[in-house]
XYZ file of C-alpha atoms in Angstrom:
437
model
C 0.530 -0.293 0.176
C 3.464 3.214 0.964
C 4.045 2.371 -3.039
C 2.453 4.949 -3.178
C 5.271 7.243 -1.368
C 7.706 6.062 -4.122
C 10.520 8.109 -2.801
C 10.987 7.083 0.600
C 14.436 7.647 1.327
C 14.824 9.954 -2.171
C 14.833 13.481 -3.040
C 11.341 15.054 -3.882
C 10.504 17.868 -5.571
C 9.827 19.680 -2.996
C 13.157 20.084 -1.621
C 12.901 17.286 1.548
C 14.092 13.826 1.736
C 10.849 11.960 2.322
C 11.426 8.913 5.127
C 8.097 6.309 5.890
C 8.886 4.278 9.436
C 9.440 0.852 8.637
C 5.110 -0.281 8.807
C 3.710 -3.231 7.821
C -0.400 -3.430 6.170
C -1.573 -6.041 6.132
C -5.678 -5.659 4.745
C -8.356 -7.190 4.096
C -11.122 -10.316 4.400
C -10.161 -13.323 7.076
C -6.538 -11.897 8.164
C -6.894 -11.839 11.555
C -5.002 -15.302 12.388
C -1.933 -13.759 10.713
C -1.482 -12.067 14.248
C 0.362 -15.003 14.584
C 2.487 -15.188 12.304
C 3.675 -11.542 12.960
C 4.291 -12.361 16.704
C 6.649 -14.752 15.403
C 8.399 -12.371 13.350
C 9.319 -9.898 16.482
C 9.943 -13.461 17.707
C 8.259 -11.794 21.040
C 7.942 -14.349 24.373
C 4.531 -12.866 25.158
C 2.241 -10.281 24.520
C 0.818 -7.913 25.730
C -2.930 -7.071 24.597
C -5.194 -3.898 24.535
C -8.520 -3.243 24.469
C -11.323 -1.046 25.756
C -14.816 -3.977 26.455
C -16.800 -3.111 23.411
C -13.523 -4.223 21.546
C -12.513 -6.819 23.914
C -16.224 -7.865 22.290
C -16.192 -7.710 19.085
C -12.225 -8.466 18.793
C -10.026 -8.701 20.961
C -11.727 -11.898 22.823
C -10.732 -13.497 19.573
C -7.347 -12.689 19.242
C -6.665 -14.201 22.392
C -8.464 -17.431 21.540
C -5.958 -17.602 18.412
C -2.882 -17.057 20.369
C -3.667 -19.570 23.521
C -4.339 -21.376 20.641
C -1.507 -21.621 19.111
C 0.597 -21.367 22.526
C 1.652 -17.408 22.559
C 1.573 -16.866 26.618
C -0.097 -13.419 26.568
C -1.164 -10.540 29.350
C -4.101 -8.221 27.654
C -5.786 -4.664 30.145
C -9.047 -4.316 28.831
C -10.587 -0.388 29.830
C -13.763 -0.654 31.687
C -15.054 2.820 30.932
C -18.322 3.101 28.917
C -16.361 6.544 27.859
C -12.513 5.820 27.385
C -11.127 9.248 26.678
C -6.818 9.739 25.946
C -5.616 11.500 28.342
C -3.089 11.123 31.055
C -5.548 8.391 33.303
C -6.477 5.753 30.375
C -2.072 6.220 30.057
C -1.508 6.028 33.652
C -3.512 3.088 33.264
C -2.243 1.613 30.593
C 1.034 1.467 31.832
C 0.584 0.596 35.601
C -1.323 -2.610 34.138
C 1.364 -3.072 31.782
C 3.472 -6.745 32.419
C 7.058 -5.684 31.665
C 8.006 -9.903 31.336
C 5.993 -8.596 27.637
C 7.660 -7.329 24.688
C 4.826 -6.928 21.684
C 2.118 -4.427 22.952
C -1.170 -5.511 20.697
C -3.763 -2.539 20.236
C -6.753 -4.254 19.351
C -9.763 -0.946 18.424
C -9.299 2.331 16.471
C -8.516 5.719 17.085
C -8.132 6.532 21.395
C -7.082 2.501 22.134
C -4.066 3.433 18.863
C -3.317 6.212 19.821
C -2.914 4.686 23.639
C -1.084 1.475 22.512
C 0.781 3.650 20.928
C 2.281 5.735 23.748
C 2.889 2.147 25.911
C 5.202 0.718 22.957
C 7.456 3.717 22.996
C 7.174 4.199 26.623
C 7.742 0.346 26.655
C 10.638 0.237 24.300
C 8.595 -2.870 22.407
C 7.467 -3.410 19.090
C 3.603 -1.944 17.932
C 0.595 -3.993 15.950
C -2.485 -2.575 15.908
C -5.858 -4.241 15.172
C -8.798 -1.873 13.905
C -12.396 -2.685 14.596
C -13.677 0.523 12.567
C -12.000 3.032 9.850
C -13.059 5.736 12.032
C -9.447 7.635 11.921
C -7.195 8.381 10.680
C -4.877 7.902 12.790
C -3.237 4.612 12.276
C 0.039 4.740 10.402
C 0.788 8.079 12.288
C 3.631 8.189 14.481
C 1.422 10.414 16.999
C -1.212 10.353 19.911
C -3.705 12.758 19.385
C -4.361 13.381 23.805
C -6.395 15.568 26.174
C -3.070 16.838 28.404
C -4.238 19.542 31.482
C -7.501 20.215 29.388
C -5.397 20.655 26.384
C -6.369 18.855 22.599
C -2.590 17.869 21.460
C -0.689 16.320 18.882
C 2.255 14.053 21.431
C 4.756 12.709 19.605
C 5.055 7.955 20.589
C 6.080 5.812 17.470
C 4.140 4.479 14.330
C 2.162 1.288 14.511
C 4.922 -1.419 13.850
C 2.206 -3.711 12.263
C -1.627 -2.788 10.863
C -3.817 -5.150 10.780
C -6.819 -3.958 9.095
C -8.810 -7.621 8.523
C -12.100 -5.887 6.477
C -14.685 -8.654 7.921
C -14.776 -7.038 11.185
C -14.604 -3.334 9.979
C -17.038 -3.606 7.977
C -19.477 -4.700 10.938
C -18.433 -2.016 12.608
C -20.949 0.613 14.619
C -22.453 2.574 10.767
C -22.029 5.531 12.737
C -18.340 4.789 13.165
C -18.087 3.371 9.195
C -19.086 7.010 8.886
C -16.514 8.749 10.690
C -13.925 7.559 8.503
C -15.418 8.815 6.026
C -16.009 12.553 7.629
C -12.206 11.681 8.651
C -11.263 11.745 4.448
C -14.185 14.291 3.116
C -11.465 17.050 6.009
C -8.599 16.191 3.845
C -10.155 18.360 1.482
C -9.758 21.456 3.208
C -6.407 20.479 4.630
C -4.623 20.517 1.778
C -6.046 23.796 1.067
C -5.370 25.708 3.384
C -1.811 23.531 3.089
C -1.655 25.332 0.037
C -2.478 29.043 0.702
C -0.079 29.018 3.681
C 2.764 28.081 1.066
C 1.460 31.185 -0.473
C 1.471 33.225 2.499
C 3.695 31.841 5.159
C 5.975 30.178 3.529
C 5.090 27.114 5.014
C 6.656 23.954 3.540
C 4.248 21.697 0.368
C 4.718 18.844 -1.647
C 2.342 18.704 -4.477
C 3.177 15.219 -4.730
C 2.367 14.378 -1.452
C -0.901 16.260 -1.291
C -2.816 14.612 -4.711
C -1.724 10.868 -3.362
C -4.285 12.330 -0.519
C -6.045 13.998 -3.122
C -6.332 9.975 -5.086
C -7.123 8.415 -1.518
C -9.680 11.299 -0.733
C -11.508 10.602 -4.537
C -11.261 6.350 -4.162
C -13.339 7.087 -0.596
C -15.616 9.641 -2.362
C -16.197 7.449 -4.989
C -17.044 4.433 -2.895
C -19.132 6.753 -0.389
C -22.491 5.247 -1.913
C -21.565 1.364 -0.809
C -20.770 2.369 2.939
C -23.901 2.111 3.781
C -24.697 -0.960 3.069
C -20.603 -2.199 4.236
C -19.782 -2.835 0.993
C -16.540 -4.539 1.268
C -14.413 -2.361 -1.262
C -16.437 0.657 0.368
C -14.866 -0.089 3.125
C -11.348 -1.074 2.325
C -10.951 2.208 0.969
C -12.474 3.679 3.958
C -9.617 2.393 5.536
C -6.627 2.083 3.410
C -7.394 5.298 2.758
C -7.011 7.033 6.507
C -3.865 4.174 6.201
C -2.484 6.276 3.652
C -3.231 9.559 5.170
C -1.314 8.023 8.480
C 1.404 8.225 6.954
C 1.707 11.089 4.408
C 2.561 13.261 7.610
C 4.721 11.010 8.328
C 6.067 11.181 5.140
C 5.947 14.818 5.085
C 6.522 14.986 9.091
C 3.768 17.455 10.046
C 0.605 17.496 9.582
C -0.893 19.499 6.701
C -1.617 16.660 4.513
C -4.946 15.873 6.861
C -4.992 18.104 8.972
C -6.776 22.038 8.475
C -9.430 24.064 10.049
C -11.783 21.039 10.189
C -9.974 19.887 12.936
C -9.527 22.260 15.047
C -13.199 22.597 15.007
C -12.976 19.358 16.630
C -10.166 19.700 19.090
C -12.869 23.117 20.245
C -15.769 21.064 20.755
C -13.846 18.098 22.597
C -12.116 20.731 25.069
C -14.974 22.202 25.669
C -16.756 18.610 26.611
C -14.164 17.730 28.778
C -13.656 21.122 30.383
C -17.653 21.327 30.784
C -18.320 17.852 31.299
C -20.604 18.049 27.817
C -22.358 15.118 25.143
C -18.886 15.055 22.437
C -19.640 12.810 19.527
C -16.883 11.431 17.183
C -13.914 12.362 15.695
C -14.762 11.536 12.469
C -18.270 12.704 12.634
C -16.953 16.559 13.249
C -14.558 16.292 11.697
C -18.086 16.191 8.383
C -19.234 19.069 10.525
C -16.185 21.331 10.372
C -15.371 20.621 7.056
C -18.841 21.836 5.646
C -18.694 24.830 7.836
C -15.127 25.331 6.290
C -16.133 24.726 2.949
C -18.916 27.462 3.919
C -16.690 29.487 4.914
C -13.865 29.816 1.517
C -17.559 30.094 -0.297
C -17.844 34.181 1.650
C -13.677 34.539 0.753
C -14.573 34.197 -2.664
C -16.807 37.243 -2.315
C -13.920 38.833 -0.360
C -12.280 42.121 -2.006
C -9.113 42.636 0.087
C -9.084 45.647 1.431
C -5.565 46.776 3.688
C -7.203 50.117 5.624
C -9.856 47.812 6.793
C -7.884 45.111 7.738
C -4.862 47.195 9.584
C -7.840 49.057 11.539
C -9.257 45.720 12.281
C -5.043 44.836 13.527
C -5.257 48.277 15.246
C -7.453 47.590 17.612
C -7.434 43.979 18.000
C -7.431 44.216 22.917
C -5.761 40.658 22.885
C -5.617 40.920 26.594
C -9.962 40.893 26.325
C -9.838 38.288 23.822
C -7.911 36.471 25.876
C -10.787 36.420 28.705
C -12.812 35.383 26.406
C -11.352 32.841 25.866
C -10.814 31.279 29.300
C -14.286 31.868 29.587
C -14.983 29.614 26.504
C -12.508 27.016 26.749
C -11.273 26.865 30.683
C -8.017 26.016 31.295
C -7.251 24.780 28.225
C -7.055 28.057 27.387
C -4.141 28.397 29.253
C -1.818 26.283 27.154
C -2.803 28.264 23.713
C -1.710 32.101 25.434
C 0.732 30.544 26.442
C 1.623 29.346 22.463
C 0.753 32.712 21.559
C 3.564 34.644 23.277
C 6.233 32.414 21.215
C 4.213 32.217 18.025
C 3.509 36.105 17.892
C 0.633 35.789 15.296
C -1.212 38.899 16.391
C 1.994 41.037 16.413
C 1.291 44.041 14.149
C 4.418 44.142 11.577
C 3.838 40.397 11.083
C 0.527 40.877 9.973
C 2.078 43.326 7.830
C 3.405 41.347 5.973
C 1.443 39.306 5.699
C -0.907 41.393 4.336
C 0.632 42.346 1.205
C 1.482 38.922 0.404
C -2.206 37.970 0.981
C -3.154 41.643 -1.492
C -0.513 40.767 -4.114
C -1.584 36.503 -4.757
C -5.129 37.135 -3.781
C -5.872 35.775 -6.989
C -4.185 32.847 -6.718
C -5.453 32.544 -3.417
C -8.913 32.001 -4.731
C -7.484 29.692 -7.518
C -6.251 27.703 -4.872
C -9.666 27.337 -2.677
C -11.395 27.063 -6.215
C -9.117 24.265 -7.098
C -9.016 22.061 -3.894
C -13.072 23.350 -2.371
C -15.311 21.149 -3.715
C -18.699 22.721 -4.228
C -20.918 23.443 -1.607
C -24.121 21.967 -3.763
C -21.991 18.841 -4.476
C -21.226 18.260 -1.001
C -24.038 18.904 -0.035
C -25.354 15.984 -2.080
C -23.148 13.831 -0.623
C -23.546 14.481 2.622
C -27.485 13.852 2.664
C -26.713 10.693 0.363
C -24.600 8.767 3.299
C -26.152 10.605 6.170
C -23.352 12.676 7.549
C -24.324 16.201 9.712
C -24.263 19.334 8.687
C -24.766 21.349 11.902
C -23.899 21.419 15.134
C -27.591 21.250 17.003
C -26.719 17.623 15.326
C -23.629 16.961 17.002
C -25.000 17.768 20.120
C -23.274 21.463 19.813
C -24.732 24.948 20.620
C -25.908 26.362 16.974
C -25.142 29.829 18.949
C -21.160 28.812 19.621
C -20.353 28.595 16.561
C -18.868 32.262 16.345
C -16.791 31.212 20.105
C -15.899 28.130 18.135
C -15.021 29.634 15.008
C -12.654 31.759 16.408
C -10.909 29.477 18.461
C -9.963 27.414 15.555
C -6.327 30.219 15.319
C -5.262 29.286 18.429
C -5.036 25.927 18.520
C -1.841 24.887 16.451
C 1.026 26.793 15.237
C -0.683 26.285 11.660
C -2.028 28.818 9.116
C -6.801 28.262 8.952
C -8.796 29.486 7.163
C -9.356 31.426 10.431
C -6.460 33.576 10.433
C -6.623 34.423 6.551
C -9.988 35.884 7.646
C -8.870 37.682 10.967
C -5.653 39.202 8.298
C -8.856 40.325 5.903
C -10.142 42.064 8.969
C -13.554 39.498 8.063
C -12.961 37.505 10.795
C -16.338 39.338 13.583
C -17.946 39.004 9.615
C -18.003 35.702 8.651
C -20.830 33.874 11.442
C -23.908 35.025 10.570
């Protein structure tokens, strides 16, 4: 599957030498028993199997039966929480239950289990195998874990899985909501690629067209097979699973999250942080990303109608009160805002001189920026048809978020990471307060 990354270890047109971590992908129907050969390949003496109570029932119990049948020693730990969070407590629980006689970690699950498993194996210094139970997120092949630390959503360096096993017979029977979540995470790449290109123009950020095209191809395959997902067709499930793996690998290939994450993911991060801080209901990450994508594409339609007005933009920045904004951020996000404010001390994105330089570039390159939006962002009518056909939500209300919080959510996205996204472009243009009606 990783043959698409044909320049591994060689210099690319982008000027960078790309390297992929060694990662074996086993994808197909009824491939669960391949875990036996994987254990032998690593010459593992004892396996640590990590799961939650849902993935134990649908898959991990079968894995343990296979290990028993083949006389492979193991220790297993199953989280018992109804809602497992990727945070300090869950990582601590995994480490405290880890059997240090084990020399291979096997995670059985998807997003949260995979994120915890990668950290556990990196800490224990063992190889790591993830057996995916649902094609619901793009972290299978990434070398980071999406975690909540001190209330803030972060990408924590961990490790890439050494082996990814995707048994399509198990995956196709995952809850439909999780299948849709994986598709939502793939559709999000429309926005991430667009913003990567725009940032390359405005900030000079590194960009690789070869990698972007690999991601585009994966997204197209998912969208072309989207209808089949509702019928749990193997080809549709395979397209989403392998697309998610490719996108995770793409991040490792270029050494950043740009190919797979933009403002649409930051919408999701904001909602996650508020849910944790204020004990609110929360949706699956990929479902949130789908809504974030739909909103972002709608806002890009507004951006396309804007004429760059430098005087207006500079007046907006001159009157911007960061101290007051910081207070609003704390009220909205709680303790998560503290880390975001600390990041700004280093980044200085609100610095007036830096803004002036960016604004000059935006004015000079505005037609090129508009062309990128036209090329990368799907037509809203077509996107609406796709969402309606698959049954993906488009509004905050559908994902348990107060619709009145859209404005605060949007303006907060520019502070999540050191990354130039739509909300930063709107701020630079002096129109961010006009984007949400």
